[in-house]
Coordinates of C-alpha atoms in Angstrom, one line a residue:
M1 CA -11.1 31.2 1.7
N2 CA -14.1 32.6 3.5
T3 CA -17.2 30.6 2.7
E4 CA -20.6 29.9 4.3
E5 CA -21.5 26.3 4.6
T6 CA -24.6 24.4 5.8
T7 CA -24.9 20.6 6.0
Q8 CA -27.9 18.3 5.8
Q9 CA -27.4 14.5 6.1
N10 CA -29.5 11.4 5.9
K11 CA -28.7 7.7 5.5
Q12 CA -28.5 7.8 1.7
S13 CA -26.6 11.0 1.1
E14 CA -25.1 14.2 2.4
K15 CA -25.8 17.6 1.0
R16 CA -23.4 20.4 1.5
Q17 CA -24.0 24.0 0.5
F18 CA -21.3 26.7 0.1
T19 CA -21.2 30.3 -0.9
I20 CA -18.1 30.8 -3.0
S21 CA -15.7 33.4 -1.8
M22 CA -15.1 36.5 -3.9
D23 CA -11.4 35.6 -3.6
A24 CA -12.1 32.7 -6.0
Y25 CA -12.8 35.1 -8.9
G26 CA -11.5 33.6 -12.2
Q27 CA -10.8 30.1 -10.8
R28 CA -12.0 27.0 -12.6
L29 CA -14.9 25.3 -10.9
D30 CA -13.0 22.1 -10.2
Q31 CA -10.2 24.1 -8.6
T32 CA -12.6 26.0 -6.4
V33 CA -14.4 22.8 -5.3
A34 CA -11.0 21.1 -4.6
G35 CA -10.2 23.9 -2.2
L36 CA -13.6 23.6 -0.4
L37 CA -13.5 19.8 -0.2
P38 CA -9.8 18.8 0.2
E39 CA -10.8 15.4 1.7
Y40 CA -11.8 14.2 -1.8
S41 CA -9.5 13.6 -4.8
R42 CA -9.5 16.0 -7.7
S43 CA -10.6 13.3 -10.1
R44 CA -13.5 12.3 -7.9
L45 CA -14.7 15.9 -7.7
Q46 CA -14.4 16.3 -11.5
Q47 CA -16.6 13.2 -11.9
W48 CA -19.2 14.6 -9.5
I49 CA -19.3 17.9 -11.4
K50 CA -19.9 16.0 -14.7
Q51 CA -22.6 13.8 -13.0
G52 CA -24.5 16.9 -11.8
K53 CA -23.8 16.1 -8.1
I54 CA -22.1 19.5 -7.8
L55 CA -24.4 22.4 -8.9
L56 CA -23.3 25.9 -9.5
N57 CA -26.3 28.3 -8.8
G58 CA -28.5 25.3 -9.3
E59 CA -27.2 24.3 -12.7
I60 CA -24.9 21.6 -14.0
S61 CA -21.6 23.1 -15.2
K62 CA -18.3 21.9 -16.6
P63 CA -15.2 21.5 -14.5
K64 CA -13.4 24.2 -16.4
T65 CA -16.2 26.7 -15.9
K66 CA -14.8 30.0 -14.4
V67 CA -16.4 31.3 -11.2
S68 CA -16.9 34.9 -10.2
G69 CA -17.4 34.6 -6.5
G70 CA -20.7 34.8 -4.6
E71 CA -22.3 31.8 -6.4
M72 CA -24.1 29.1 -4.5
L73 CA -22.6 25.7 -4.7
L74 CA -24.7 22.6 -3.8
V75 CA -22.8 19.3 -3.4
T76 CA -24.5 16.0 -3.1
I77 CA -22.2 13.4 -1.6
E78 CA -23.8 9.9 -2.1
E79 CA -22.4 6.6 -1.0
E80 CA -21.7 4.6 -4.1
Q81 CA -21.1 0.9 -4.2
Q82 CA -17.7 0.4 -5.7
G83 CA -17.8 -3.2 -6.8
E84 CA -19.7 -6.5 -6.8
W85 CA -17.3 -8.4 -4.6
L86 CA -18.6 -10.9 -2.0
A87 CA -18.1 -10.5 1.7
E88 CA -16.5 -13.6 3.2
K89 CA -15.9 -14.7 6.7
I90 CA -12.1 -14.8 6.7
P91 CA -10.2 -14.2 10.0
L92 CA -8.3 -10.9 10.2
D93 CA -5.4 -10.1 12.6
I94 CA -6.4 -6.6 13.4
I95 CA -3.6 -4.6 15.1
F96 CA -5.5 -1.3 15.3
E97 CA -9.0 0.0 14.4
D98 CA -11.0 3.2 14.8
D99 CA -13.6 5.0 12.7
S100 CA -11.0 6.0 10.1
I101 CA -8.5 3.2 9.6
L102 CA -7.7 -0.4 10.0
V103 CA -4.2 -1.7 10.5
I104 CA -3.9 -5.4 9.7
N105 CA -1.1 -8.0 10.1
K106 CA -1.5 -9.9 6.8
P107 CA -0.7 -13.6 6.9
I108 CA 1.3 -15.5 4.3
G109 CA -0.8 -16.8 1.4
L110 CA -3.5 -14.2 1.6
V111 CA -4.1 -12.3 -1.7
V112 CA -4.9 -8.6 -1.0
H113 CA -7.2 -7.8 -4.0
P114 CA -9.4 -10.0 -6.3
A115 CA -7.8 -10.6 -9.7
A116 CA -7.7 -13.3 -12.3
G117 CA -7.5 -16.7 -10.5
N118 CA -8.2 -15.1 -7.1
Y119 CA -11.8 -13.7 -7.2
T120 CA -12.6 -14.9 -3.7
G121 CA -10.7 -15.6 -0.5
T122 CA -8.9 -12.3 -0.5
L123 CA -8.2 -9.6 2.1
L124 CA -10.8 -7.4 0.3
N125 CA -13.5 -10.1 0.7
A126 CA -12.6 -10.4 4.4
L127 CA -12.7 -6.6 4.9
L128 CA -16.2 -6.5 3.5
Y129 CA -17.4 -9.1 6.0
H130 CA -15.8 -7.3 8.9
C131 CA -16.8 -3.8 7.8
P132 CA -19.7 -3.9 5.2
E133 CA -19.7 -0.1 4.6
L134 CA -16.3 -0.5 2.9
I135 CA -18.3 -1.5 -0.2
N136 CA -18.7 2.3 -0.7
V137 CA -15.0 3.0 -0.6
P138 CA -12.9 2.3 -3.7
R139 CA -11.0 -1.0 -3.5
A140 CA -12.7 -1.4 -0.1
G141 CA -10.3 1.1 1.4
I142 CA -7.1 -0.7 0.4
V143 CA -4.4 2.0 -0.3
H144 CA -1.3 -0.2 -0.6
R145 CA -0.6 -3.9 -1.0
L146 CA 1.6 -6.7 0.0
D147 CA 2.3 -9.7 -2.3
K148 CA 0.5 -12.9 -1.6
D149 CA 3.4 -14.5 0.2
T150 CA 4.7 -11.4 2.0
S151 CA 3.5 -11.1 5.5
G152 CA 3.0 -8.1 7.7
L153 CA 1.4 -4.7 8.2
L154 CA -0.8 -2.7 5.9
V155 CA -3.4 0.0 6.4
V156 CA -7.0 0.2 5.1
A157 CA -9.0 3.4 5.0
K158 CA -12.6 3.1 6.3
T159 CA -13.9 6.4 4.7
L160 CA -13.3 8.3 1.5
T161 CA -11.8 11.1 3.5
A162 CA -9.3 8.8 5.2
Q163 CA -8.4 7.1 1.8
T164 CA -7.7 10.4 0.1
H165 CA -5.5 11.5 3.0
L166 CA -3.6 8.2 3.1
V167 CA -3.1 8.2 -0.7
K168 CA -1.6 11.7 -0.5
Q169 CA 0.8 10.5 2.1
L170 CA 1.9 7.6 -0.1
Q171 CA 2.4 9.9 -3.0
N172 CA 4.4 12.3 -0.8
R173 CA 6.5 9.3 0.5
A174 CA 5.4 10.1 4.0
F175 CA 4.7 6.5 5.1
D176 CA 7.4 4.8 7.2
R177 CA 7.5 1.2 5.9
E178 CA 10.2 -1.2 7.2
Y179 CA 10.7 -4.8 6.2
E180 CA 12.7 -7.7 7.4
A181 CA 14.3 -9.8 4.6
I182 CA 16.7 -12.7 4.2
V183 CA 18.7 -12.8 1.0
M184 CA 21.0 -15.3 -0.6
G185 CA 24.6 -14.3 -0.5
E186 CA 26.9 -12.6 2.1
M187 CA 26.6 -8.8 1.9
I188 CA 29.5 -6.7 3.0
S189 CA 27.5 -3.5 3.8
G190 CA 24.1 -1.9 3.5
G191 CA 23.2 0.5 0.7
T192 CA 20.6 2.0 -1.5
V193 CA 19.2 0.7 -4.8
D194 CA 17.9 3.6 -6.9
E195 CA 16.7 2.0 -10.2
P196 CA 13.5 2.5 -12.1
I197 CA 11.1 -0.5 -12.2
G198 CA 8.6 -1.3 -14.9
R199 CA 6.8 -4.3 -16.5
H200 CA 9.1 -6.9 -17.8
P201 CA 9.3 -6.6 -21.6
V202 CA 8.9 -10.3 -22.2
H203 CA 7.5 -11.9 -19.1
R204 CA 4.5 -9.7 -18.4
V205 CA 3.7 -11.1 -15.0
K206 CA 7.1 -10.0 -13.8
M207 CA 8.6 -6.6 -13.0
A208 CA 12.1 -5.6 -13.9
V209 CA 14.7 -2.8 -13.5
M210 CA 14.5 -0.7 -16.7
K211 CA 17.7 0.2 -18.5
N212 CA 15.8 3.2 -20.0
P213 CA 14.4 5.2 -17.1
N214 CA 11.6 6.4 -19.3
N215 CA 10.2 2.9 -19.5
G216 CA 9.8 2.6 -15.7
K217 CA 8.9 4.4 -12.5
E218 CA 11.3 5.7 -10.0
A219 CA 12.0 3.2 -7.3
I220 CA 14.3 3.6 -4.2
T221 CA 15.1 0.9 -1.7
H222 CA 17.3 1.4 1.4
Y223 CA 18.8 -1.6 3.2
W224 CA 20.9 -2.3 6.3
I225 CA 22.6 -5.5 7.4
K226 CA 21.0 -6.9 10.6
E227 CA 22.7 -10.3 10.8
R228 CA 25.2 -12.3 8.7
Y229 CA 25.1 -16.0 8.2
R230 CA 27.2 -18.4 6.1
G231 CA 26.0 -17.8 2.6
Y232 CA 23.0 -15.6 3.6
T233 CA 22.2 -12.2 5.1
R234 CA 19.4 -10.8 7.1
L235 CA 18.4 -7.2 6.2
Q236 CA 16.3 -4.4 7.4
V237 CA 14.8 -2.8 4.3
K238 CA 13.0 0.6 4.1
L239 CA 11.0 1.7 1.1
E240 CA 11.1 5.2 -0.2
T241 CA 8.8 4.4 -3.1
G242 CA 6.3 1.6 -3.4
R243 CA 6.5 -0.1 -6.8
T244 CA 5.1 -3.6 -7.4
H245 CA 7.6 -6.3 -6.2
Q246 CA 10.1 -3.5 -5.5
I247 CA 12.2 -5.2 -2.8
R248 CA 12.2 -8.5 -4.6
V249 CA 13.2 -6.9 -7.9
H250 CA 15.9 -4.6 -6.5
M251 CA 17.5 -7.4 -4.4
A252 CA 17.6 -9.7 -7.4
H253 CA 19.0 -6.9 -9.5
I254 CA 22.1 -6.5 -7.2
N255 CA 22.5 -10.4 -7.1
F256 CA 21.2 -10.9 -3.6
P257 CA 17.7 -12.3 -4.3
L258 CA 15.3 -13.1 -1.5
V259 CA 15.4 -16.6 -0.1
G260 CA 12.4 -18.6 -1.4
D261 CA 11.4 -16.1 -4.1
Q262 CA 9.8 -18.3 -6.8
V263 CA 9.8 -15.5 -9.4
Y264 CA 13.0 -13.5 -9.1
A265 CA 15.5 -15.7 -7.3
G266 CA 16.1 -18.4 -9.9
R267 CA 17.4 -21.8 -8.8
L268 CA 18.1 -22.1 -5.1
R269 CA 21.8 -21.6 -4.3
L270 CA 22.8 -24.0 -1.5
P271 CA 26.3 -23.8 0.0
P272 CA 28.3 -27.0 -0.7
D273 CA 28.6 -27.8 3.0
C274 CA 24.9 -27.1 3.9
N275 CA 23.7 -29.4 6.6
G276 CA 20.7 -31.7 6.2
S277 CA 18.1 -29.9 8.3
L278 CA 18.8 -26.5 6.7
K279 CA 18.9 -28.0 3.2
Q280 CA 15.6 -29.7 3.7
F281 CA 14.0 -26.5 5.1
L282 CA 15.3 -24.3 2.3
N283 CA 14.1 -26.8 -0.4
N284 CA 10.6 -26.6 1.1
F285 CA 10.6 -22.8 1.7
K286 CA 8.4 -21.7 -1.2
R287 CA 7.7 -18.1 -0.4
Q288 CA 9.9 -15.0 -0.4
A289 CA 11.6 -14.3 3.0
L290 CA 10.0 -10.9 3.4
H291 CA 7.9 -9.5 6.3
A292 CA 6.5 -5.9 6.6
R293 CA 7.6 -5.5 10.2
K294 CA 6.9 -1.8 10.9
L295 CA 4.4 0.8 9.6
G296 CA 4.2 4.5 10.5
L297 CA 1.9 7.2 9.2
E298 CA 0.0 10.4 10.0
H299 CA -3.5 9.5 11.2
P300 CA -6.0 11.0 8.7
E301 CA -8.3 12.5 11.4
T302 CA -6.1 13.3 14.4
K303 CA -3.1 14.2 12.3
Q304 CA -1.0 12.5 14.9
W305 CA 1.9 10.3 13.9
Q306 CA 1.3 6.6 14.7
E307 CA 3.5 3.5 14.4
W308 CA 2.8 -0.2 14.7
E309 CA 5.2 -3.1 14.7
V310 CA 4.7 -6.9 14.5
A311 CA 7.0 -9.8 15.0
V312 CA 8.1 -12.0 12.1
P313 CA 6.0 -15.2 11.6
D314 CA 7.1 -18.6 12.7
D315 CA 8.6 -19.8 9.4
L316 CA 11.0 -16.8 9.2
N317 CA 12.0 -17.4 12.9
E318 CA 12.7 -21.0 12.1
L319 CA 14.8 -20.0 9.0
K320 CA 16.8 -17.6 11.2
R321 CA 17.4 -20.3 13.8
L322 CA 18.6 -22.8 11.3
L323 CA 20.9 -20.3 9.6
R324 CA 22.4 -19.3 12.9
S325 CA 23.0 -23.0 13.9
Y326 CA 24.5 -23.7 10.5
T327 CA 26.8 -20.7 10.7
D328 CA 27.9 -21.6 14.3
E329 CA 28.8 -25.1 13.2
L330 CA 31.2 -23.8 10.6
S331 CA 32.8 -21.1 12.9

């Protein structure tokens, strides 16, 4: 689409002016604007049209207004504070950072986003302290989450443009997300779980595999055996989709729940000949044995594929050591 554009920017806002191409004849205004500003989501652009931040020939119009071509389009992009969260000085393990994204190795016990019971002390609060301008990005740039007691890699967008690009990648299943997990039970082979996940019909804080696919969202988890122990298995897990608690729900569904999962594993299953040190460690291991080990994505600005990988935390390494020792003793 051939358009003429001029840009004027100050600290408070950015004004962008376009001349709509004659090729756009008959298009809806929101469709035309989406083509001119692909870095922003369609819903955000529709909101700006309704708020009068996008003027067609100097006038406020509706998103469904049809354009003829040749009109002047004035877009005012203003930074908008997205919440009233507090910035808190919380240490962050930053693996990578530039002007567009942050890649963070999240520790065990850190909640990602404020919610009931966790309004402070979250990753979002830490991000606002580290990068105050994130107050202008929805959810402070957080585009995907890890559970409180899951450790490992996640990416944060530092700009609206980067966030839109990363969200589209997630929707298109273009992220490469690999996890390390330890499950109860001795698996024979790897496989794939393709079962829809939705809110549990009775226990609303839990998720569950839905018998009726219409009651859940598509969820696909691939897994491979990395190491076998007596009574347990270490897995490499790859997400094709990213539903809440997906790995935890799917592993429990196939009767290989994650070690330490306080929500989905039920009572800890200890082998009858479990030795003292392993038994004590397992009884005190109160978080799911899950670590987001590897993350790959297309950088929103350079369009280059980038990957990061982090080692598992000490508690998982100790669990593996004890399981190997226990297995060797019984060999």
